[in-house]
Amino acid sequence: MTNPDSIGYDTGTILRAARDNLWMHFTRQGSYAGGEVPMIARGEGAYIYDVHGKRYLDGLSGLFVVQVGHGRTELAEAAAKQAKELAFFPLWSYAHPKAAELAHRLAELTPGDLDHVFFTTGGGEAVESAWKLAKQYFKIKGKPLKTKVVSRSIAYHGTPQGALSITGVPALKQVFEPLVPGAIKVPNTNIYRAEEITGMAGFDKDPEAFGRWAADQVAKAIEMEGPDTVAAVFVEPVQNAGGCFPPPPGYFQRLREICDAYDVLLVSDEVICAFGRLGTMFGGEKFDYVPDIITCAKGLTSGYSPIGAMITSSRLFEPFRTGTEMFAHGYTFGGHPVSAAVALANLDIFEREDLLGHVTANEPVFRATLEKLLDLPIVGDVRGAGYFYGIELVKDKSTKQTFNEEESERLLRGFLSKALYDAGLYCRADDRGDPVVQLAPPLICGPREFDEIESILRSVLTQAWERI
Ligand code: PLP
């Protein structure tokens, strides 16, 4: 079969190359040993097309990335124009106009005095940068013991060894141990499992009390370690891994108080939640808090070119503003001119099409459409915010009993992901915590796409239940 869009290879050759030469990320290569690697060749709006021409609804925006949808010619043109003008220059002692313009634009968009932008090439590097900066900052300030970090159970913060230490998914870390020491874990805000997490009855029905309890666990961890040794707390506005845990009311306000009381930096890891995913430019706006550092990536360019950023408050930049102090850290491709130009054009689209207003207006419709699935026996919980939702699957709704390891393997890896894909919905069935199906469609989606998502999920989850 010949694919006219390919670079001269026929489809069979390219699929063989994917199986034999391409080492995919977080992928069991073996699952494709005797079959075909799913291969997406093209995108248009909210839809993607595989190498055979079959269409799928992109229910995950690629990987929480393609906010403005696929096939935007103006972003491709912004990239081409910049590559012609200045394809590459580093940010090592020199600047280039697009990085400066983007840094200024981000400073205008962030809350408070988060005005200083350190570019990376992705999210994990932004997290890594934030931990390193926190350590150096406290050394400069005469608190050299402040090096440890606190983060939450099951949270994912990236794969560099520091970011992986911050990550709270033991199964992703074990084979790479020993990692960077000094990363402490506290419970997350999964209110559906609040009774299990706290060991106390009633917390699942009292979000304020649970939020207070969960935030206070951070204070306890800081006390246990010794406040003089803790530099930062890393949290996502809505935690992705585990299946979209929004903060209970008051959680971030209490966390801010705790961080201030112990002189610990609050790092808001918004690699997923920034750039409209929750209907706001940054997550803090949605939940009314101002962090000391924002880490972001993904949606900044809608994926048309890679970039990430660590954005800090003036307090953290101050020791570096004058004198000889230097943050001895950087990446060759951090703040790449082409990516910076694309990010600016992407933010233009956000403004012109009022994507934040669109998500905010449609968020209740998305939620209500997904909540229809609660009539299925396998659907235990639907949770999230904006265009970012998780659907937790359970074996027994009345007791919230989850699936055991073998059932999870059979249900998620053996059936669900592939069945959803075959039915025309690209999304993610994940079991880094309890089994969940995750949805994060492009921000241009509306009720028509929500209905399509619901209908495919209904049919495939019904089949899954029959198999169980
Ligand atoms: N932090 C969070 C919250 C993420 O969700 C991710 C990736 O999904 C990362 C960090 C790592 O980003 P990257 O894959 O760009 O390194």
Short mmCIF file of C-alpha atoms and ligand atoms in Angstrom, two decimals:
data_model
loop_
_atom_site.label_atom_id
_atom_site.label_comp_id
_atom_site.label_asym_id
_atom_site.label_seq_id
_atom_site.Cartn_x
_atom_site.Cartn_y
_atom_site.Cartn_z
CA MET A 1 0.00 0.00 0.00
CA THR A 2 1.41 3.43 -0.84
CA ASN A 3 0.87 6.42 1.34
CA PRO A 4 1.19 9.54 -0.82
CA ASP A 5 1.82 11.69 2.25
CA SER A 6 4.85 9.73 3.38
CA ILE A 7 8.36 10.66 2.40
CA GLY A 8 8.62 8.07 -0.29
CA TYR A 9 8.21 5.01 1.94
CA ASP A 10 5.18 2.84 1.48
CA THR A 11 2.97 2.25 4.51
CA GLY A 12 4.21 -1.30 5.10
CA THR A 13 7.85 -0.16 5.24
CA ILE A 14 7.12 2.68 7.60
CA LEU A 15 5.11 0.43 9.93
CA ARG A 16 7.97 -2.11 9.96
CA ALA A 17 10.42 0.70 10.77
CA ALA A 18 8.19 1.76 13.68
CA ARG A 19 8.27 -1.76 15.08
CA ASP A 20 11.97 -2.50 14.45
CA ASN A 21 13.80 0.83 14.67
CA LEU A 22 11.67 3.26 16.63
CA TRP A 23 11.99 2.95 20.40
CA MET A 24 8.72 4.34 21.70
CA HIS A 25 8.27 6.08 25.05
CA PHE A 26 6.61 4.40 28.03
CA THR A 27 5.72 1.59 25.62
CA ARG A 28 5.84 -2.17 25.88
CA GLN A 29 7.49 -2.71 22.50
CA GLY A 30 6.60 -6.38 22.89
CA SER A 31 2.90 -5.68 22.59
CA TYR A 32 3.51 -4.86 18.91
CA ALA A 33 5.93 -7.72 18.22
CA GLY A 34 3.40 -9.62 16.21
CA GLY A 35 1.12 -6.76 15.20
CA GLU A 36 0.97 -3.24 13.89
CA VAL A 37 2.11 -0.12 15.73
CA PRO A 38 -0.75 2.42 15.74
CA MET A 39 0.53 5.28 13.62
CA ILE A 40 -1.01 8.72 13.27
CA ALA A 41 -0.10 10.55 10.09
CA ARG A 42 -2.24 13.67 9.97
CA GLY A 43 -4.46 15.95 12.04
CA GLU A 44 -7.25 18.40 11.35
CA GLY A 45 -9.07 20.31 14.10
CA ALA A 46 -10.08 17.88 16.83
CA TYR A 47 -9.45 14.82 14.65
CA ILE A 48 -6.41 12.73 13.80
CA TYR A 49 -5.98 10.21 10.96
CA ASP A 50 -3.86 7.07 10.95
CA VAL A 51 -1.63 5.90 8.09
CA HIS A 52 -4.56 3.97 6.63
CA GLY A 53 -6.73 7.09 6.57
CA LYS A 54 -8.98 6.09 9.51
CA ARG A 55 -10.27 9.01 11.58
CA TYR A 56 -10.19 9.32 15.39
CA LEU A 57 -11.38 11.99 17.78
CA ASP A 58 -8.29 13.24 19.62
CA GLY A 59 -9.63 12.95 23.16
CA LEU A 60 -6.26 13.72 24.76
CA SER A 61 -4.97 16.61 22.61
CA GLY A 62 -2.06 14.36 21.67
CA LEU A 63 -0.69 14.29 25.22
CA PHE A 64 -2.47 17.28 26.83
CA VAL A 65 -0.73 19.45 24.24
CA VAL A 66 -2.69 20.43 21.12
CA GLN A 67 -4.88 23.13 22.68
CA VAL A 68 -5.84 24.95 19.46
CA GLY A 69 -6.37 21.75 17.48
CA HIS A 70 -4.47 20.19 14.62
CA GLY A 71 -3.69 21.59 11.19
CA ARG A 72 -3.33 25.28 12.04
CA THR A 73 -1.53 26.71 9.03
CA GLU A 74 -0.67 29.96 10.77
CA LEU A 75 1.41 28.15 13.39
CA ALA A 76 3.28 26.25 10.67
CA GLU A 77 3.86 29.56 8.89
CA ALA A 78 5.11 31.25 12.06
CA ALA A 79 7.63 28.41 12.42
CA ALA A 80 8.76 28.66 8.79
CA LYS A 81 9.11 32.45 8.95
CA GLN A 82 11.25 32.27 12.09
CA ALA A 83 13.40 29.43 10.71
CA LYS A 84 14.15 31.56 7.65
CA GLU A 85 15.01 34.61 9.76
CA LEU A 86 16.98 32.95 12.58
CA ALA A 87 16.66 29.19 12.91
CA PHE A 88 18.76 28.88 16.01
CA PHE A 89 20.53 30.82 18.63
CA PRO A 90 21.03 29.85 22.27
CA LEU A 91 20.07 31.84 25.34
CA TRP A 92 23.54 31.41 26.81
CA SER A 93 24.73 34.99 27.43
CA TYR A 94 22.92 36.15 24.27
CA ALA A 95 19.23 36.73 23.66
CA HIS A 96 17.07 36.60 20.57
CA PRO A 97 13.98 38.72 19.98
CA LYS A 98 11.31 36.04 20.06
CA ALA A 99 12.46 34.60 23.43
CA ALA A 100 12.45 38.10 24.92
CA GLU A 101 9.03 38.88 23.46
CA LEU A 102 7.61 35.58 24.72
CA ALA A 103 9.12 36.07 28.20
CA HIS A 104 7.50 39.52 28.35
CA ARG A 105 4.16 38.20 27.16
CA LEU A 106 4.19 35.38 29.72
CA ALA A 107 5.14 37.84 32.47
CA GLU A 108 2.06 39.88 31.53
CA LEU A 109 -0.16 36.80 31.66
CA THR A 110 1.05 35.28 34.92
CA PRO A 111 -0.43 36.29 38.28
CA GLY A 112 1.45 38.33 40.90
CA ASP A 113 5.08 39.14 40.18
CA LEU A 114 5.89 35.91 38.36
CA ASP A 115 7.85 37.95 35.84
CA HIS A 116 11.01 35.97 35.13
CA VAL A 117 11.01 33.23 32.53
CA PHE A 118 13.68 30.55 32.25
CA PHE A 119 13.03 28.53 29.09
CA THR A 120 13.55 24.79 28.72
CA THR A 121 12.58 22.35 25.99
CA GLY A 122 9.87 20.55 27.97
CA GLY A 123 8.07 20.00 31.26
CA GLY A 124 10.45 17.64 33.04
CA GLU A 125 13.31 20.06 32.46
CA ALA A 126 11.19 22.88 33.89
CA VAL A 127 10.56 20.84 37.05
CA GLU A 128 14.26 19.94 37.25
CA SER A 129 15.16 23.62 36.87
CA ALA A 130 12.76 24.61 39.66
CA TRP A 131 14.30 22.21 42.15
CA LYS A 132 17.83 23.34 41.27
CA LEU A 133 16.86 27.00 41.54
CA ALA A 134 15.20 26.42 44.92
CA LYS A 135 18.40 24.82 46.25
CA GLN A 136 20.63 27.60 44.97
CA TYR A 137 18.29 30.36 46.11
CA PHE A 138 18.33 29.16 49.71
CA LYS A 139 22.12 28.73 49.65
CA ILE A 140 22.47 32.35 48.56
CA LYS A 141 20.04 33.38 51.32
CA GLY A 142 22.13 31.68 53.99
CA LYS A 143 19.85 28.64 54.42
CA PRO A 144 22.05 25.97 52.81
CA LEU A 145 20.24 23.05 54.44
CA LYS A 146 17.00 23.85 52.61
CA THR A 147 17.28 21.29 49.81
CA LYS A 148 14.39 18.83 50.20
CA VAL A 149 11.10 18.88 48.33
CA VAL A 150 7.59 17.68 49.08
CA SER A 151 5.18 16.33 46.45
CA ARG A 152 2.08 14.19 46.33
CA SER A 153 1.39 10.52 46.06
CA ILE A 154 0.89 9.23 42.46
CA ALA A 155 1.72 12.66 40.96
CA TYR A 156 3.81 12.62 37.77
CA HIS A 157 6.41 15.37 37.36
CA GLY A 158 8.67 14.06 34.58
CA THR A 159 11.59 11.74 33.87
CA PRO A 160 14.91 13.57 34.54
CA GLN A 161 16.32 12.08 37.75
CA GLY A 162 15.35 15.04 39.93
CA ALA A 163 11.86 15.31 38.46
CA LEU A 164 11.51 11.54 38.75
CA SER A 165 12.39 11.75 42.43
CA ILE A 166 9.59 14.29 42.81
CA THR A 167 7.25 11.95 40.93
CA GLY A 168 5.08 9.91 43.29
CA VAL A 169 4.59 6.76 41.23
CA PRO A 170 6.85 4.07 42.75
CA ALA A 171 6.54 1.73 39.76
CA LEU A 172 8.05 4.35 37.44
CA LYS A 173 11.07 4.86 39.70
CA GLN A 174 12.19 1.50 41.02
CA VAL A 175 14.40 0.45 38.11
CA PHE A 176 16.20 3.82 38.16
CA GLU A 177 16.95 3.93 41.89
CA PRO A 178 18.88 5.39 43.55
CA LEU A 179 17.43 8.73 42.50
CA VAL A 180 18.01 12.21 43.91
CA PRO A 181 17.56 12.03 47.70
CA GLY A 182 15.35 14.34 49.71
CA ALA A 183 12.00 14.03 47.91
CA ILE A 184 9.22 13.45 50.43
CA LYS A 185 5.68 12.35 49.57
CA VAL A 186 2.36 13.38 51.09
CA PRO A 187 -1.21 12.25 50.25
CA ASN A 188 -2.99 13.66 47.22
CA THR A 189 -6.49 15.14 47.04
CA ASN A 190 -8.44 12.16 45.70
CA ILE A 191 -11.70 12.90 47.50
CA TYR A 192 -13.37 9.81 46.04
CA ARG A 193 -10.88 7.79 48.12
CA ALA A 194 -10.77 10.26 51.05
CA GLU A 195 -11.85 7.69 53.63
CA GLU A 196 -9.10 5.29 52.55
CA ILE A 197 -6.50 8.06 52.40
CA THR A 198 -7.31 9.58 55.78
CA GLY A 199 -8.46 6.40 57.50
CA MET A 200 -11.43 8.40 58.78
CA ALA A 201 -15.12 8.16 57.91
CA GLY A 202 -17.04 11.04 56.34
CA PHE A 203 -14.17 12.91 54.71
CA ASP A 204 -15.40 12.03 51.22
CA LYS A 205 -18.54 14.06 51.94
CA ASP A 206 -16.81 17.06 53.48
CA PRO A 207 -14.53 18.62 50.86
CA GLU A 208 -13.47 21.57 53.06
CA ALA A 209 -12.40 19.31 55.93
CA PHE A 210 -10.61 16.96 53.53
CA GLY A 211 -8.85 19.89 51.86
CA ARG A 212 -7.68 21.20 55.21
CA TRP A 213 -6.50 17.72 56.24
CA ALA A 214 -4.65 17.17 52.94
CA ALA A 215 -2.91 20.56 53.08
CA ASP A 216 -1.98 19.99 56.73
CA GLN A 217 -0.18 16.78 55.71
CA VAL A 218 2.31 19.04 53.92
CA ALA A 219 2.87 20.99 57.15
CA LYS A 220 3.35 17.71 59.03
CA ALA A 221 5.91 16.49 56.50
CA ILE A 222 7.82 19.78 56.74
CA GLU A 223 7.78 19.54 60.54
CA MET A 224 8.94 15.91 60.48
CA GLU A 225 11.84 16.67 58.13
CA GLY A 226 12.69 19.93 59.86
CA PRO A 227 11.60 23.21 58.24
CA ASP A 228 15.25 24.24 57.86
CA THR A 229 15.76 21.39 55.40
CA VAL A 230 12.76 21.83 53.08
CA ALA A 231 13.03 24.07 50.01
CA ALA A 232 9.86 23.58 47.98
CA VAL A 233 6.49 21.90 47.55
CA PHE A 234 5.54 20.71 44.04
CA VAL A 235 1.83 20.41 43.24
CA GLU A 236 -0.33 20.47 40.12
CA PRO A 237 -3.48 22.62 40.15
CA VAL A 238 -5.40 19.47 39.15
CA GLN A 239 -3.28 16.35 39.63
CA ASN A 240 -3.16 14.33 36.44
CA ALA A 241 -1.79 10.92 37.42
CA GLY A 242 -4.36 8.92 39.33
CA GLY A 243 -7.05 10.53 37.20
CA CYS A 244 -7.65 14.26 37.61
CA PHE A 245 -7.81 15.20 41.28
CA PRO A 246 -9.03 18.79 41.66
CA PRO A 247 -8.14 20.60 44.87
CA PRO A 248 -10.85 20.63 47.53
CA PRO A 249 -12.05 24.13 48.42
CA GLY A 250 -9.51 26.00 50.54
CA TYR A 251 -6.67 23.56 49.79
CA PHE A 252 -4.42 25.98 47.97
CA GLN A 253 -5.12 28.85 50.35
CA ARG A 254 -4.03 26.65 53.26
CA LEU A 255 -1.02 25.39 51.31
CA ARG A 256 0.03 28.98 50.59
CA GLU A 257 -0.20 29.80 54.32
CA ILE A 258 1.89 26.73 55.18
CA CYS A 259 4.57 27.53 52.60
CA ASP A 260 4.79 31.13 53.84
CA ALA A 261 4.94 30.05 57.47
CA TYR A 262 7.88 27.67 56.85
CA ASP A 263 9.62 29.71 54.13
CA VAL A 264 9.10 26.92 51.61
CA LEU A 265 8.57 27.72 47.90
CA LEU A 266 5.24 26.78 46.36
CA VAL A 267 5.85 25.37 42.88
CA SER A 268 2.75 25.02 40.71
CA ASP A 269 3.52 22.36 38.13
CA GLU A 270 1.25 23.45 35.29
CA VAL A 271 2.77 21.38 32.52
CA ILE A 272 -0.77 20.18 31.80
CA CYS A 273 -2.99 22.75 33.53
CA ALA A 274 -1.65 26.00 32.02
CA PHE A 275 -2.77 27.50 28.72
CA GLY A 276 -6.49 27.03 28.90
CA ARG A 277 -6.79 23.40 29.97
CA LEU A 278 -8.83 24.58 32.98
CA GLY A 279 -10.35 27.62 31.23
CA THR A 280 -7.72 30.00 32.63
CA MET A 281 -4.26 30.87 31.35
CA PHE A 282 -2.68 29.49 34.52
CA GLY A 283 -4.02 27.11 37.14
CA GLY A 284 -3.63 29.51 40.05
CA GLU A 285 -6.30 31.76 38.56
CA LYS A 286 -8.78 28.91 38.56
CA PHE A 287 -8.20 28.12 42.23
CA ASP A 288 -7.18 31.55 43.46
CA TYR A 289 -3.57 31.17 44.57
CA VAL A 290 -0.25 32.68 43.53
CA PRO A 291 2.72 30.28 43.55
CA ASP A 292 6.41 31.22 43.74
CA ILE A 293 7.24 29.25 40.60
CA ILE A 294 5.15 27.99 37.69
CA THR A 295 6.50 25.16 35.55
CA CYS A 296 4.83 24.80 32.16
CA ALA A 297 5.32 23.37 28.66
CA LYS A 298 2.95 21.37 26.40
CA GLY A 299 0.12 23.79 25.50
CA LEU A 300 2.39 26.84 25.23
CA THR A 301 2.91 26.07 21.55
CA SER A 302 -0.03 23.67 21.20
CA GLY A 303 2.74 21.23 20.29
CA TYR A 304 3.65 22.81 16.95
CA SER A 305 7.20 23.06 18.29
CA PRO A 306 8.63 22.02 21.68
CA ILE A 307 9.25 24.43 24.55
CA GLY A 308 8.90 24.56 28.32
CA ALA A 309 9.42 27.22 30.96
CA MET A 310 10.08 27.84 34.63
CA ILE A 311 8.50 31.16 35.58
CA THR A 312 9.60 32.67 38.90
CA SER A 313 8.62 35.49 41.18
CA SER A 314 10.81 38.58 41.51
CA ARG A 315 11.97 37.43 44.94
CA LEU A 316 13.71 34.42 43.35
CA PHE A 317 15.24 36.43 40.52
CA GLU A 318 16.48 39.22 42.77
CA PRO A 319 19.81 37.62 43.88
CA PHE A 320 20.68 37.07 40.22
CA ARG A 321 19.61 40.49 38.91
CA THR A 322 22.86 42.25 39.78
CA GLY A 323 26.35 41.25 40.85
CA THR A 324 28.16 38.04 39.91
CA GLU A 325 25.65 35.39 40.97
CA MET A 326 24.64 33.00 38.14
CA PHE A 327 22.11 30.18 37.79
CA ALA A 328 24.59 27.70 36.26
CA HIS A 329 21.96 25.74 34.39
CA GLY A 330 20.63 25.64 30.83
CA TYR A 331 19.69 23.69 27.71
CA THR A 332 21.01 24.17 24.18
CA PHE A 333 17.49 24.20 22.77
CA GLY A 334 15.81 26.01 25.69
CA GLY A 335 13.69 28.86 24.33
CA HIS A 336 14.40 27.82 20.73
CA PRO A 337 13.61 30.73 18.36
CA VAL A 338 11.21 28.67 16.24
CA SER A 339 9.33 27.43 19.32
CA ALA A 340 9.19 30.93 20.81
CA ALA A 341 7.75 32.31 17.56
CA VAL A 342 5.18 29.52 17.46
CA ALA A 343 4.25 30.12 21.11
CA LEU A 344 3.56 33.79 20.36
CA ALA A 345 1.37 32.88 17.39
CA ASN A 346 -0.38 30.27 19.52
CA LEU A 347 -1.16 32.86 22.22
CA ASP A 348 -2.53 35.12 19.46
CA ILE A 349 -5.01 32.38 18.57
CA PHE A 350 -6.01 32.06 22.24
CA GLU A 351 -6.85 35.76 22.31
CA ARG A 352 -8.48 36.03 18.90
CA GLU A 353 -10.73 33.02 19.43
CA ASP A 354 -11.29 33.60 23.15
CA LEU A 355 -10.41 29.99 23.91
CA LEU A 356 -10.43 30.63 27.66
CA GLY A 357 -14.00 31.97 27.44
CA HIS A 358 -14.96 29.01 25.24
CA VAL A 359 -13.65 26.44 27.74
CA THR A 360 -15.22 28.23 30.69
CA ALA A 361 -18.60 28.41 28.93
CA ASN A 362 -18.49 24.76 27.85
CA GLU A 363 -16.96 23.21 30.97
CA PRO A 364 -20.37 22.48 32.58
CA VAL A 365 -21.56 20.86 29.35
CA PHE A 366 -18.48 18.64 29.19
CA ARG A 367 -18.93 17.62 32.82
CA ALA A 368 -22.66 16.96 32.42
CA THR A 369 -22.08 14.87 29.28
CA LEU A 370 -19.46 12.71 30.98
CA GLU A 371 -21.58 12.40 34.12
CA LYS A 372 -24.24 10.64 32.05
CA LEU A 373 -21.85 7.67 32.15
CA LEU A 374 -22.40 7.37 35.91
CA ASP A 375 -25.39 5.15 35.12
CA LEU A 376 -22.96 2.42 33.99
CA PRO A 377 -22.04 -0.10 36.72
CA ILE A 378 -18.32 0.19 35.92
CA VAL A 379 -18.14 3.99 36.30
CA GLY A 380 -17.39 4.92 39.93
CA ASP A 381 -16.43 8.56 39.64
CA VAL A 382 -16.24 11.38 37.09
CA ARG A 383 -13.93 14.21 38.18
CA GLY A 384 -11.86 17.06 36.87
CA ALA A 385 -12.14 20.67 35.76
CA GLY A 386 -12.17 22.62 32.51
CA TYR A 387 -11.43 20.27 29.62
CA PHE A 388 -9.54 17.84 31.85
CA TYR A 389 -11.45 14.84 33.22
CA GLY A 390 -10.85 11.40 34.62
CA ILE A 391 -13.38 8.59 34.82
CA GLU A 392 -12.56 6.06 37.53
CA LEU A 393 -13.59 2.49 36.83
CA VAL A 394 -14.64 0.23 39.68
CA LYS A 395 -15.65 -3.36 40.17
CA ASP A 396 -18.32 -2.54 42.74
CA LYS A 397 -19.85 0.89 42.80
CA SER A 398 -21.46 0.60 46.23
CA THR A 399 -18.19 -0.31 47.98
CA LYS A 400 -15.88 1.55 45.52
CA GLN A 401 -13.96 -1.73 45.21
CA THR A 402 -11.27 -1.43 42.58
CA PHE A 403 -9.82 -4.06 40.23
CA ASN A 404 -6.96 -6.29 41.28
CA GLU A 405 -3.66 -6.34 39.41
CA GLU A 406 -4.67 -9.14 37.04
CA GLU A 407 -8.08 -7.61 36.25
CA SER A 408 -6.51 -4.21 35.71
CA GLU A 409 -4.03 -5.73 33.30
CA ARG A 410 -6.78 -7.55 31.43
CA LEU A 411 -9.17 -4.58 31.44
CA LEU A 412 -6.89 -1.63 30.77
CA ARG A 413 -3.96 -2.94 28.77
CA GLY A 414 -5.64 -5.98 27.31
CA PHE A 415 -8.89 -4.40 26.24
CA LEU A 416 -9.84 -0.79 26.93
CA SER A 417 -7.15 1.32 25.27
CA LYS A 418 -7.31 -0.67 22.06
CA ALA A 419 -11.10 -0.98 22.03
CA LEU A 420 -11.52 2.79 22.46
CA TYR A 421 -9.01 3.42 19.71
CA ASP A 422 -10.68 0.90 17.39
CA ALA A 423 -13.99 2.65 18.09
CA GLY A 424 -12.51 5.96 16.94
CA LEU A 425 -11.53 7.64 20.21
CA TYR A 426 -7.91 8.32 21.08
CA CYS A 427 -7.65 8.78 24.85
CA ARG A 428 -5.88 7.12 27.72
CA ALA A 429 -6.69 4.25 30.02
CA ASP A 430 -4.29 4.61 32.92
CA ASP A 431 -3.59 2.70 36.11
CA ARG A 432 -0.85 4.66 37.83
CA GLY A 433 -3.36 4.85 40.67
CA ASP A 434 -6.76 3.20 40.42
CA PRO A 435 -7.92 2.48 36.84
CA VAL A 436 -9.11 5.60 35.03
CA VAL A 437 -9.92 6.76 31.54
CA GLN A 438 -8.55 10.23 30.95
CA LEU A 439 -9.90 12.90 28.66
CA ALA A 440 -8.43 16.23 27.63
CA PRO A 441 -9.76 17.19 24.20
CA PRO A 442 -8.51 20.21 22.22
CA LEU A 443 -9.92 23.46 23.56
CA ILE A 444 -11.81 24.09 20.31
CA CYS A 445 -14.16 21.18 21.07
CA GLY A 446 -17.79 21.69 22.02
CA PRO A 447 -21.01 19.73 22.66
CA ARG A 448 -20.80 17.78 19.38
CA GLU A 449 -17.42 16.28 20.24
CA PHE A 450 -18.46 15.73 23.88
CA ASP A 451 -21.43 13.67 22.67
CA GLU A 452 -19.18 11.64 20.41
CA ILE A 453 -16.81 10.95 23.33
CA GLU A 454 -19.72 9.92 25.56
CA SER A 455 -21.23 7.62 22.99
CA ILE A 456 -17.97 5.77 22.27
CA LEU A 457 -17.16 5.48 25.97
CA ARG A 458 -20.66 4.18 26.72
CA SER A 459 -20.39 1.44 24.17
CA VAL A 460 -16.82 0.36 25.00
CA LEU A 461 -17.26 0.55 28.80
CA THR A 462 -20.41 -1.57 28.48
CA GLN A 463 -18.38 -4.20 26.63
CA ALA A 464 -15.64 -3.96 29.26
CA TRP A 465 -18.17 -4.63 32.01
CA GLU A 466 -19.49 -7.67 30.17
CA ARG A 467 -15.94 -9.04 29.99
CA ILE A 468 -15.36 -8.55 33.70
N1 PLP B 1 4.95 17.66 34.98
C1 PLP B 1 3.69 17.27 34.72
C2 PLP B 1 2.60 17.68 35.62
C3 PLP B 1 3.42 16.49 33.58
O1 PLP B 1 2.17 16.09 33.33
C4 PLP B 1 4.49 16.15 32.72
C5 PLP B 1 4.24 15.33 31.52
O2 PLP B 1 3.16 14.87 31.25
C6 PLP B 1 5.77 16.56 33.05
C7 PLP B 1 5.97 17.33 34.18
C8 PLP B 1 6.93 16.21 32.17
O3 PLP B 1 6.89 16.92 30.98
P1 PLP B 1 7.75 16.47 29.71
O4 PLP B 1 7.21 15.15 29.26
O5 PLP B 1 7.53 17.58 28.72
O6 PLP B 1 9.17 16.40 30.17
#
